[in-house]
PDB file of C-alpha atoms in Angstrom:
ATOM      1  CA  MET A   1       0.048  -0.208  -0.805  1.00 32.00           C
ATOM      2  CA  ALA A   2       2.996   2.563   0.809  1.00 33.00           C
ATOM      3  CA  ASP A   3       3.791   3.078  -2.580  1.00 37.00           C
ATOM      4  CA  GLU A   4       0.536   4.243  -3.337  1.00 38.00           C
ATOM      5  CA  TRP A   5       2.112   7.017  -1.721  1.00 36.00           C
ATOM      6  CA  LYS A   6       4.645   8.447  -3.355  1.00 38.00           C
ATOM      7  CA  GLU A   7       5.215  11.005  -6.216  1.00 45.00           C
ATOM      8  CA  LYS A   8       1.914  13.126  -6.251  1.00 47.00           C
ATOM      9  CA  LEU A   9       1.378  15.307  -9.455  1.00 49.00           C
ATOM     10  CA  TYR A  10      -1.386  17.969  -9.294  1.00 47.00           C
ATOM     11  CA  GLU A  11      -2.728  20.963 -11.393  1.00 48.00           C
ATOM     12  CA  PRO A  12      -3.060  24.251 -10.166  1.00 42.00           C
ATOM     13  CA  SER A  13      -7.655  23.030  -9.659  1.00 46.00           C
ATOM     14  CA  GLY A  14      -5.849  20.158  -7.459  1.00 49.00           C
ATOM     15  CA  GLU A  15      -6.310  18.257 -10.312  1.00 50.00           C
ATOM     16  CA  LEU A  16      -4.297  14.571  -9.391  1.00 48.00           C
ATOM     17  CA  ILE A  17      -1.878  14.217 -12.920  1.00 45.00           C
ATOM     18  CA  ALA A  18      -0.896  10.743 -12.392  1.00 43.00           C
ATOM     19  CA  LEU A  19       0.730   8.981  -9.354  1.00 41.00           C
ATOM     20  CA  ASN A  20       3.891   6.911  -9.560  1.00 38.00           C
ATOM     21  CA  ASN A  21       3.809   8.293 -13.548  1.00 39.00           C
ATOM     22  CA  VAL A  22       0.793   6.149 -14.225  1.00 35.00           C
ATOM     23  CA  LYS A  23      -2.349   8.204 -14.751  1.00 39.00           C
ATOM     24  CA  TYR A  24      -4.627   8.225 -11.693  1.00 44.00           C
ATOM     25  CA  ASP A  25      -8.356   9.410 -11.769  1.00 58.00           C
ATOM     26  CA  ASP A  26     -10.364   7.402  -9.252  1.00 86.00           C
ATOM     27  CA  THR A  27     -12.228  10.879  -7.725  1.00 91.00           C
ATOM     28  CA  LEU A  28     -14.430  10.152  -5.137  1.00 94.00           C
ATOM     29  CA  ILE A  29     -15.852  13.589  -4.485  1.00 95.00           C
ATOM     30  CA  SER A  30     -15.395  16.651  -7.197  1.00 95.00           C
ATOM     31  CA  ILE A  31     -16.061  20.294  -6.213  1.00 96.00           C
ATOM     32  CA  LYS A  32     -17.252  22.167  -8.907  1.00 96.00           C
ATOM     33  CA  ASP A  33     -17.803  26.430  -8.765  1.00 95.00           C
ATOM     34  CA  VAL A  34     -18.508  25.666  -5.198  1.00 96.00           C
ATOM     35  CA  ASP A  35     -19.621  28.817  -3.380  1.00 95.00           C
ATOM     36  CA  LEU A  36     -21.647  29.522   0.272  1.00 93.00           C
ATOM     37  CA  ALA A  37     -23.088  32.937   0.818  1.00 90.00           C
ATOM     38  CA  TYR A  38     -25.436  34.111   4.411  1.00 85.00           C
ATOM     39  CA  ALA A  39     -27.378  37.261   4.577  1.00 79.00           C
ATOM     40  CA  GLY A  40     -25.799  39.615   6.773  1.00 73.00           C
ATOM     41  CA  VAL A  41     -27.495  41.858   9.673  1.00 74.00           C
ATOM     42  CA  SER A  42     -28.647  44.210   7.058  1.00 74.00           C
ATOM     43  CA  GLY A  43     -29.630  41.600   4.540  1.00 72.00           C
ATOM     44  CA  GLU A  44     -26.730  41.976   2.156  1.00 78.00           C
ATOM     45  CA  ASP A  45     -24.990  38.822   1.225  1.00 81.00           C
ATOM     46  CA  ILE A  46     -22.404  37.837   2.314  1.00 86.00           C
ATOM     47  CA  LYS A  47     -19.878  34.685   0.933  1.00 88.00           C
ATOM     48  CA  ALA A  48     -18.081  32.539   3.465  1.00 91.00           C
ATOM     49  CA  ILE A  49     -16.696  30.150   0.661  1.00 94.00           C
ATOM     50  CA  GLU A  50     -15.852  31.331  -2.905  1.00 93.00           C
ATOM     51  CA  ASP A  51     -15.326  29.622  -5.864  1.00 95.00           C
ATOM     52  CA  ILE A  52     -14.586  26.423  -4.526  1.00 95.00           C
ATOM     53  CA  ASN A  53     -13.156  23.591  -6.909  1.00 95.00           C
ATOM     54  CA  PHE A  54     -11.168  20.693  -6.282  1.00 95.00           C
ATOM     55  CA  ASN A  55     -11.642  16.675  -6.793  1.00 95.00           C
ATOM     56  CA  ILE A  56     -10.806  14.371  -3.351  1.00 95.00           C
ATOM     57  CA  TYR A  57      -9.199  11.223  -4.693  1.00 94.00           C
ATOM     58  CA  ARG A  58      -9.879   7.934  -2.733  1.00 92.00           C
ATOM     59  CA  GLY A  59      -7.934   7.115  -0.397  1.00 92.00           C
ATOM     60  CA  GLU A  60      -6.380  10.487  -0.265  1.00 94.00           C
ATOM     61  CA  PHE A  61      -5.619  11.963   3.551  1.00 96.00           C
ATOM     62  CA  VAL A  62      -6.442  15.597   2.688  1.00 97.00           C
ATOM     63  CA  CYS A  63      -5.649  18.313   5.506  1.00 97.00           C
ATOM     64  CA  VAL A  64      -7.551  21.765   4.972  1.00 97.00           C
ATOM     65  CA  LEU A  65      -5.387  24.600   6.758  1.00 96.00           C
ATOM     66  CA  GLY A  66      -6.287  28.348   7.213  1.00 92.00           C
ATOM     67  CA  PRO A  67      -7.237  31.531   9.183  1.00 91.00           C
ATOM     68  CA  SER A  68      -9.749  31.579  11.416  1.00 88.00           C
ATOM     69  CA  GLY A  69     -13.555  32.215  10.032  1.00 87.00           C
ATOM     70  CA  CYS A  70     -12.091  31.576   6.413  1.00 90.00           C
ATOM     71  CA  GLY A  71     -14.909  29.109   5.466  1.00 90.00           C
ATOM     72  CA  LYS A  72     -13.427  25.377   6.579  1.00 93.00           C
ATOM     73  CA  SER A  73     -15.829  23.963   8.381  1.00 93.00           C
ATOM     74  CA  THR A  74     -19.150  25.538   6.444  1.00 94.00           C
ATOM     75  CA  LEU A  75     -16.677  23.377   3.136  1.00 96.00           C
ATOM     76  CA  LEU A  76     -17.290  20.288   5.097  1.00 96.00           C
ATOM     77  CA  LYS A  77     -21.264  20.475   5.890  1.00 95.00           C
ATOM     78  CA  ILE A  78     -21.260  21.119   2.316  1.00 96.00           C
ATOM     79  CA  LEU A  79     -19.429  17.852   1.828  1.00 96.00           C
ATOM     80  CA  ALA A  80     -21.504  16.463   5.207  1.00 94.00           C
ATOM     81  CA  GLY A  81     -24.958  17.372   3.058  1.00 93.00           C
ATOM     82  CA  PHE A  82     -25.657  19.541   6.403  1.00 94.00           C
ATOM     83  CA  ILE A  83     -25.815  22.496   4.194  1.00 94.00           C
ATOM     84  CA  LYS A  84     -25.974  23.410   0.749  1.00 94.00           C
ATOM     85  CA  PRO A  85     -23.864  25.744  -1.367  1.00 94.00           C
ATOM     86  CA  THR A  86     -25.226  28.663  -2.599  1.00 93.00           C
ATOM     87  CA  SER A  87     -23.957  27.867  -6.476  1.00 94.00           C
ATOM     88  CA  GLY A  88     -21.672  25.372  -7.422  1.00 94.00           C
ATOM     89  CA  VAL A  89     -22.173  21.519  -6.887  1.00 95.00           C
ATOM     90  CA  VAL A  90     -20.315  19.055  -5.134  1.00 95.00           C
ATOM     91  CA  GLU A  91     -20.767  14.918  -6.044  1.00 95.00           C
ATOM     92  CA  LEU A  92     -19.628  11.595  -4.510  1.00 94.00           C
ATOM     93  CA  ASP A  93     -19.050   9.055  -6.473  1.00 92.00           C
ATOM     94  CA  GLY A  94     -20.756  11.050  -9.557  1.00 90.00           C
ATOM     95  CA  LYS A  95     -24.055  11.633  -7.767  1.00 92.00           C
ATOM     96  CA  LYS A  96     -24.948  15.371  -6.610  1.00 94.00           C
ATOM     97  CA  ILE A  97     -24.854  15.710  -2.835  1.00 94.00           C
ATOM     98  CA  GLU A  98     -28.127  15.856  -1.722  1.00 90.00           C
ATOM     99  CA  GLY A  99     -28.147  15.649   2.531  1.00 89.00           C
ATOM    100  CA  THR A 100     -26.974  13.624   4.960  1.00 88.00           C
ATOM    101  CA  ASP A 101     -26.021   9.779   4.701  1.00 86.00           C
ATOM    102  CA  TRP A 102     -24.011   7.062   5.755  1.00 85.00           C
ATOM    103  CA  HIS A 103     -21.878   7.381   2.709  1.00 88.00           C
ATOM    104  CA  ARG A 104     -20.111  10.390   4.564  1.00 93.00           C
ATOM    105  CA  GLY A 105     -19.264   9.882   8.313  1.00 92.00           C
ATOM    106  CA  VAL A 106     -18.336  12.682  10.160  1.00 92.00           C
ATOM    107  CA  VAL A 107     -16.681  13.366  13.495  1.00 92.00           C
ATOM    108  CA  PHE A 108     -16.325  16.810  15.455  1.00 88.00           C
ATOM    109  CA  GLN A 109     -14.776  18.092  18.436  1.00 84.00           C
ATOM    110  CA  ASN A 110     -17.313  17.436  20.601  1.00 84.00           C
ATOM    111  CA  PRO A 111     -18.392  13.476  19.832  1.00 81.00           C
ATOM    112  CA  PRO A 112     -22.252  13.647  20.569  1.00 85.00           C
ATOM    113  CA  LEU A 113     -22.503  10.981  22.308  1.00 89.00           C
ATOM    114  CA  PHE A 114     -25.275   8.770  23.792  1.00 89.00           C
ATOM    115  CA  GLU A 115     -23.842   9.797  27.690  1.00 89.00           C
ATOM    116  CA  TRP A 116     -26.053   7.384  28.681  1.00 89.00           C
ATOM    117  CA  PHE A 117     -25.366   4.115  27.120  1.00 91.00           C
ATOM    118  CA  SER A 118     -22.172   2.155  27.021  1.00 94.00           C
ATOM    119  CA  VAL A 119     -19.415   2.521  25.152  1.00 94.00           C
ATOM    120  CA  ARG A 120     -20.877  -0.795  23.060  1.00 94.00           C
ATOM    121  CA  ASP A 121     -24.189   0.772  22.412  1.00 94.00           C
ATOM    122  CA  ASN A 122     -23.068   4.002  20.921  1.00 94.00           C
ATOM    123  CA  VAL A 123     -20.918   1.895  18.703  1.00 94.00           C
ATOM    124  CA  ALA A 124     -23.066  -0.286  17.577  1.00 94.00           C
ATOM    125  CA  PHE A 125     -25.711   2.141  17.106  1.00 91.00           C
ATOM    126  CA  GLY A 126     -25.423   3.422  13.275  1.00 88.00           C
ATOM    127  CA  PRO A 127     -25.580  -0.424  12.125  1.00 89.00           C
ATOM    128  CA  LYS A 128     -28.366  -1.562  14.787  1.00 90.00           C
ATOM    129  CA  MET A 129     -30.193   1.970  13.163  1.00 89.00           C
ATOM    130  CA  ARG A 130     -29.927  -0.056   9.367  1.00 87.00           C
ATOM    131  CA  GLY A 131     -31.539  -3.454  10.616  1.00 89.00           C
ATOM    132  CA  ILE A 132     -28.080  -4.898  10.589  1.00 90.00           C
ATOM    133  CA  PRO A 133     -28.482  -8.256  11.707  1.00 92.00           C
ATOM    134  CA  LYS A 134     -27.180  -8.428  16.134  1.00 93.00           C
ATOM    135  CA  ALA A 135     -25.031 -11.573  15.118  1.00 93.00           C
ATOM    136  CA  GLU A 136     -23.653  -8.976  12.250  1.00 93.00           C
ATOM    137  CA  TYR A 137     -23.537  -6.161  14.313  1.00 91.00           C
ATOM    138  CA  THR A 138     -21.939  -7.375  17.567  1.00 94.00           C
ATOM    139  CA  ARG A 139     -18.853  -8.556  15.651  1.00 94.00           C
ATOM    140  CA  LEU A 140     -19.061  -5.710  14.380  1.00 93.00           C
ATOM    141  CA  THR A 141     -19.297  -3.714  17.200  1.00 94.00           C
ATOM    142  CA  ASP A 142     -16.467  -6.266  19.136  1.00 94.00           C
ATOM    143  CA  GLU A 143     -13.635  -5.443  15.462  1.00 92.00           C
ATOM    144  CA  TYR A 144     -13.979  -2.333  15.812  1.00 92.00           C
ATOM    145  CA  LEU A 145     -14.045  -1.445  19.748  1.00 93.00           C
ATOM    146  CA  GLU A 146     -10.617  -3.707  19.154  1.00 92.00           C
ATOM    147  CA  LYS A 147      -9.030  -1.067  16.350  1.00 89.00           C
ATOM    148  CA  VAL A 148      -9.758   2.055  18.503  1.00 91.00           C
ATOM    149  CA  GLY A 149      -8.304   0.451  21.591  1.00 90.00           C
ATOM    150  CA  LEU A 150     -11.622   0.501  23.717  1.00 91.00           C
ATOM    151  CA  SER A 151     -12.530  -3.188  24.131  1.00 93.00           C
ATOM    152  CA  ASP A 152     -11.359  -3.192  27.480  1.00 92.00           C
ATOM    153  CA  PHE A 153     -14.309  -0.195  28.087  1.00 94.00           C
ATOM    154  CA  ALA A 154     -16.852  -1.201  26.523  1.00 93.00           C
ATOM    155  CA  ASP A 155     -19.337  -1.957  29.158  1.00 94.00           C
ATOM    156  CA  LYS A 156     -18.445   1.306  30.368  1.00 93.00           C
ATOM    157  CA  LYS A 157     -21.095   4.375  30.715  1.00 93.00           C
ATOM    158  CA  ILE A 158     -19.715   7.227  28.192  1.00 92.00           C
ATOM    159  CA  TYR A 159     -19.540  10.007  31.611  1.00 90.00           C
ATOM    160  CA  GLU A 160     -17.083   7.433  33.016  1.00 92.00           C
ATOM    161  CA  LEU A 161     -14.541   8.294  29.670  1.00 90.00           C
ATOM    162  CA  SER A 162     -11.769  10.698  29.224  1.00 90.00           C
ATOM    163  CA  GLY A 163     -11.848  13.185  26.060  1.00 88.00           C
ATOM    164  CA  GLY A 164      -9.437  11.058  24.514  1.00 89.00           C
ATOM    165  CA  MET A 165     -11.344   7.592  24.638  1.00 91.00           C
ATOM    166  CA  LYS A 166     -15.261   9.659  23.275  1.00 92.00           C
ATOM    167  CA  GLN A 167     -12.960  11.230  20.400  1.00 91.00           C
ATOM    168  CA  ARG A 168     -11.905   7.589  20.391  1.00 92.00           C
ATOM    169  CA  VAL A 169     -15.727   6.051  20.589  1.00 93.00           C
ATOM    170  CA  SER A 170     -16.847   8.571  18.066  1.00 93.00           C
ATOM    171  CA  ILE A 171     -14.181   6.989  15.283  1.00 93.00           C
ATOM    172  CA  ALA A 172     -15.582   3.350  16.339  1.00 93.00           C
ATOM    173  CA  ARG A 173     -18.962   4.813  15.872  1.00 93.00           C
ATOM    174  CA  THR A 174     -18.276   6.585  12.329  1.00 93.00           C
ATOM    175  CA  LEU A 175     -15.949   3.475  11.207  1.00 92.00           C
ATOM    176  CA  ILE A 176     -18.592   0.492  11.938  1.00 92.00           C
ATOM    177  CA  ASN A 177     -21.101   2.065   8.747  1.00 91.00           C
ATOM    178  CA  ASP A 178     -17.925   2.137   6.277  1.00 90.00           C
ATOM    179  CA  PRO A 179     -18.584   4.980   4.971  1.00 92.00           C
ATOM    180  CA  GLU A 180     -16.835   6.181   2.299  1.00 93.00           C
ATOM    181  CA  ILE A 181     -14.938   9.368   3.733  1.00 95.00           C
ATOM    182  CA  LEU A 182     -14.610   9.998   6.864  1.00 95.00           C
ATOM    183  CA  LEU A 183     -15.264  13.782   7.410  1.00 96.00           C
ATOM    184  CA  MET A 184     -13.895  15.739  10.638  1.00 95.00           C
ATOM    185  CA  ASP A 185     -13.799  18.729  12.310  1.00 93.00           C
ATOM    186  CA  GLU A 186     -10.721  19.598  14.144  1.00 91.00           C
ATOM    187  CA  PRO A 187     -11.276  16.142  16.495  1.00 89.00           C
ATOM    188  CA  PHE A 188      -8.466  16.376  18.657  1.00 88.00           C
ATOM    189  CA  GLY A 189      -8.439  20.744  19.327  1.00 82.00           C
ATOM    190  CA  ALA A 190      -9.919  20.011  23.076  1.00 79.00           C
ATOM    191  CA  LEU A 191      -7.241  17.246  23.991  1.00 84.00           C
ATOM    192  CA  ASP A 192      -4.124  17.242  25.805  1.00 86.00           C
ATOM    193  CA  ALA A 193      -0.914  17.235  24.108  1.00 87.00           C
ATOM    194  CA  LEU A 194      -0.500  13.480  24.865  1.00 87.00           C
ATOM    195  CA  THR A 195      -4.161  12.595  24.344  1.00 87.00           C
ATOM    196  CA  ARG A 196      -3.973  14.246  20.949  1.00 88.00           C
ATOM    197  CA  GLU A 197      -0.748  12.786  19.656  1.00 90.00           C
ATOM    198  CA  ASN A 198      -2.471   9.286  20.668  1.00 89.00           C
ATOM    199  CA  VAL A 199      -5.051   9.737  18.779  1.00 90.00           C
ATOM    200  CA  GLN A 200      -3.413  11.404  16.131  1.00 92.00           C
ATOM    201  CA  ASP A 201      -1.707   8.287  15.481  1.00 91.00           C
ATOM    202  CA  LEU A 202      -4.777   6.475  15.960  1.00 91.00           C
ATOM    203  CA  THR A 203      -6.740   7.733  12.848  1.00 93.00           C
ATOM    204  CA  ARG A 204      -2.907   7.643  10.798  1.00 94.00           C
ATOM    205  CA  LYS A 205      -2.976   3.521  11.400  1.00 92.00           C
ATOM    206  CA  ILE A 206      -6.504   3.467  10.943  1.00 91.00           C
ATOM    207  CA  TRP A 207      -5.524   5.280   7.627  1.00 93.00           C
ATOM    208  CA  TRP A 208      -3.213   3.934   6.731  1.00 92.00           C
ATOM    209  CA  SER A 209      -4.375  -0.297   6.837  1.00 89.00           C
ATOM    210  CA  SER A 210      -8.056   0.330   6.078  1.00 88.00           C
ATOM    211  CA  GLY A 211      -7.426   2.565   2.694  1.00 88.00           C
ATOM    212  CA  LYS A 212     -10.324   5.687   4.201  1.00 91.00           C
ATOM    213  CA  THR A 213     -10.534   8.510   2.755  1.00 95.00           C
ATOM    214  CA  ILE A 214     -10.025  11.139   5.412  1.00 96.00           C
ATOM    215  CA  PHE A 215     -11.070  14.880   5.009  1.00 97.00           C
ATOM    216  CA  PHE A 216      -9.966  16.535   8.055  1.00 97.00           C
ATOM    217  CA  ILE A 217     -10.392  20.225   9.067  1.00 96.00           C
ATOM    218  CA  THR A 218      -7.224  21.531  11.900  1.00 95.00           C
ATOM    219  CA  HIS A 219      -5.946  24.728  12.366  1.00 92.00           C
ATOM    220  CA  ASP A 220      -2.685  23.508  13.450  1.00 94.00           C
ATOM    221  CA  VAL A 221      -0.095  22.886  10.956  1.00 95.00           C
ATOM    222  CA  GLU A 222       1.496  20.278  12.489  1.00 95.00           C
ATOM    223  CA  GLU A 223      -1.244  18.160  12.573  1.00 95.00           C
ATOM    224  CA  ALA A 224      -1.678  18.469   8.946  1.00 96.00           C
ATOM    225  CA  LEU A 225       1.782  17.764   8.166  1.00 96.00           C
ATOM    226  CA  LEU A 226       2.188  14.723  10.653  1.00 95.00           C
ATOM    227  CA  LEU A 227      -1.693  13.408   9.402  1.00 96.00           C
ATOM    228  CA  GLY A 228      -2.089  13.921   5.461  1.00 96.00           C
ATOM    229  CA  SER A 229      -1.435  13.359   2.114  1.00 94.00           C
ATOM    230  CA  ARG A 230      -2.140  16.170   0.558  1.00 95.00           C
ATOM    231  CA  ILE A 231      -3.107  20.069   2.256  1.00 96.00           C
ATOM    232  CA  ILE A 232      -5.409  22.282   1.317  1.00 96.00           C
ATOM    233  CA  VAL A 233      -4.740  25.713   2.137  1.00 96.00           C
ATOM    234  CA  LEU A 234      -7.786  28.456   1.942  1.00 95.00           C
ATOM    235  CA  SER A 235      -7.607  32.203   2.269  1.00 94.00           C
ATOM    236  CA  LYS A 236      -9.518  34.835   4.284  1.00 92.00           C
ATOM    237  CA  HIS A 237     -13.023  35.666   4.452  1.00 87.00           C
ATOM    238  CA  PRO A 238     -14.958  34.718   1.870  1.00 90.00           C
ATOM    239  CA  GLY A 239     -12.310  31.078   1.833  1.00 92.00           C
ATOM    240  CA  ARG A 240     -10.619  30.443  -1.776  1.00 94.00           C
ATOM    241  CA  VAL A 241      -8.351  27.522  -2.414  1.00 95.00           C
ATOM    242  CA  ILE A 242      -4.815  29.592  -2.272  1.00 94.00           C
ATOM    243  CA  GLU A 243      -2.363  26.366  -2.306  1.00 93.00           C
ATOM    244  CA  ASP A 244      -2.333  22.284  -2.711  1.00 94.00           C
ATOM    245  CA  ILE A 245       0.280  20.429  -2.085  1.00 93.00           C
ATOM    246  CA  SER A 246       1.188  16.504  -1.707  1.00 93.00           C
ATOM    247  CA  VAL A 247       3.072  15.580   2.198  1.00 93.00           C
ATOM    248  CA  THR A 248       4.986  11.943   2.685  1.00 92.00           C
ATOM    249  CA  PHE A 249       5.512  13.029   6.240  1.00 94.00           C
ATOM    250  CA  SER A 250       2.962  10.512   7.264  1.00 93.00           C
ATOM    251  CA  ARG A 251       3.633   7.643   5.066  1.00 92.00           C
ATOM    252  CA  GLU A 252       6.417   7.696   6.401  1.00 92.00           C
ATOM    253  CA  ILE A 253       5.455   7.281   9.772  1.00 93.00           C
ATOM    254  CA  ALA A 254       3.274   5.447   8.894  1.00 90.00           C
ATOM    255  CA  GLU A 255       6.373   2.712   7.509  1.00 88.00           C
ATOM    256  CA  GLY A 256       8.170   3.648  10.475  1.00 85.00           C
ATOM    257  CA  ALA A 257       9.704   6.922  10.352  1.00 81.00           C
ATOM    258  CA  GLY A 258       8.150   7.605  13.469  1.00 80.00           C
ATOM    259  CA  THR A 259       7.261  11.210  14.629  1.00 80.00           C
ATOM    260  CA  ASP A 260      10.759  12.906  15.113  1.00 89.00           C
ATOM    261  CA  ILE A 261       9.955  13.126  11.195  1.00 92.00           C
ATOM    262  CA  LYS A 262       8.916  16.545  12.616  1.00 90.00           C
ATOM    263  CA  PHE A 263      12.698  18.302  13.176  1.00 93.00           C
ATOM    264  CA  THR A 264      14.063  17.322  10.049  1.00 94.00           C
ATOM    265  CA  ASP A 265      14.533  21.017   7.023  1.00 94.00           C
ATOM    266  CA  THR A 266      12.436  19.307   5.388  1.00 94.00           C
ATOM    267  CA  PHE A 267       9.019  19.262   7.574  1.00 95.00           C
ATOM    268  CA  TYR A 268      10.680  22.543   8.939  1.00 94.00           C
ATOM    269  CA  LYS A 269      10.275  24.099   5.961  1.00 94.00           C
ATOM    270  CA  TYR A 270       6.447  23.341   4.606  1.00 95.00           C
ATOM    271  CA  ARG A 271       5.855  23.855   8.339  1.00 95.00           C
ATOM    272  CA  GLU A 272       7.063  27.391   7.366  1.00 95.00           C
ATOM    273  CA  LYS A 273       5.452  27.715   4.154  1.00 94.00           C
ATOM    274  CA  LEU A 274       2.431  27.272   5.083  1.00 95.00           C
ATOM    275  CA  LEU A 275       2.655  29.226   8.159  1.00 94.00           C
ATOM    276  CA  LYS A 276       3.286  32.081   6.157  1.00 93.00           C
ATOM    277  CA  LEU A 277       0.604  31.177   3.803  1.00 92.00           C
ATOM    278  CA  ILE A 278      -1.951  31.625   6.910  1.00 92.00           C
ATOM    279  CA  ASN A 279      -0.219  34.696   8.597  1.00 89.00           C
ATOM    280  CA  SER A 280      -0.189  36.770   5.413  1.00 86.00           C
ATOM    281  CA  GLN A 281      -3.855  36.577   5.141  1.00 73.00           C
TER     282      GLN A 281
END
């Protein structure tokens, strides 16, 4: 699987031209000419995002950076189907996104878990509601609890868990539905530094081992570099794409390089480039 992440070449529009000199066009999500405007206090239209055009390819880990208020979360909500763009089209596998469904799983900063349910019941909720037979969703629940390291806490109530554990439950509850893409909106922003690093590592391992596509909103440049295979930078309000780059640090960590890679000159140069782009806004 590792070889899939080498030598990606992008057009300025975000179109992936080639992977290891081989044509690569397995588009999962297509975002075409997307704007989102809302009514201001005086009745005028105020654009949150403007002229967004790029594709998301199957198996990518796309991180989105930008100044506060640039429309990062707005873009994610459009991909999730929570809101519709004012203009433009977003398609999943060639079909227009019209609303929410289990093909797009969402993980929020504050997990909307059922506090009075056990960990097991929270994770099993999705497939249970979809009518999957009990034997099957019980097997899947055990499998995903194992993947996120919560097998020993399966019968704990949510209110008994730490913030990091709650986020692990949220990830398992989303993944058990086998979504086409995992949409993550600053999911680790409220966690302490050590817990954050642990859950980042878990997310990277899930992406690497499963081949899932992940779209990840963050305000942390280092987090984007340590997790993403591709980083998109939005301008200040209204948000427009001003940078779209492929990076390999996450792949290298998954292959055994370790997080000390963030102390290398190459990592530092990418970090400074991205910080200058964002701060110049």
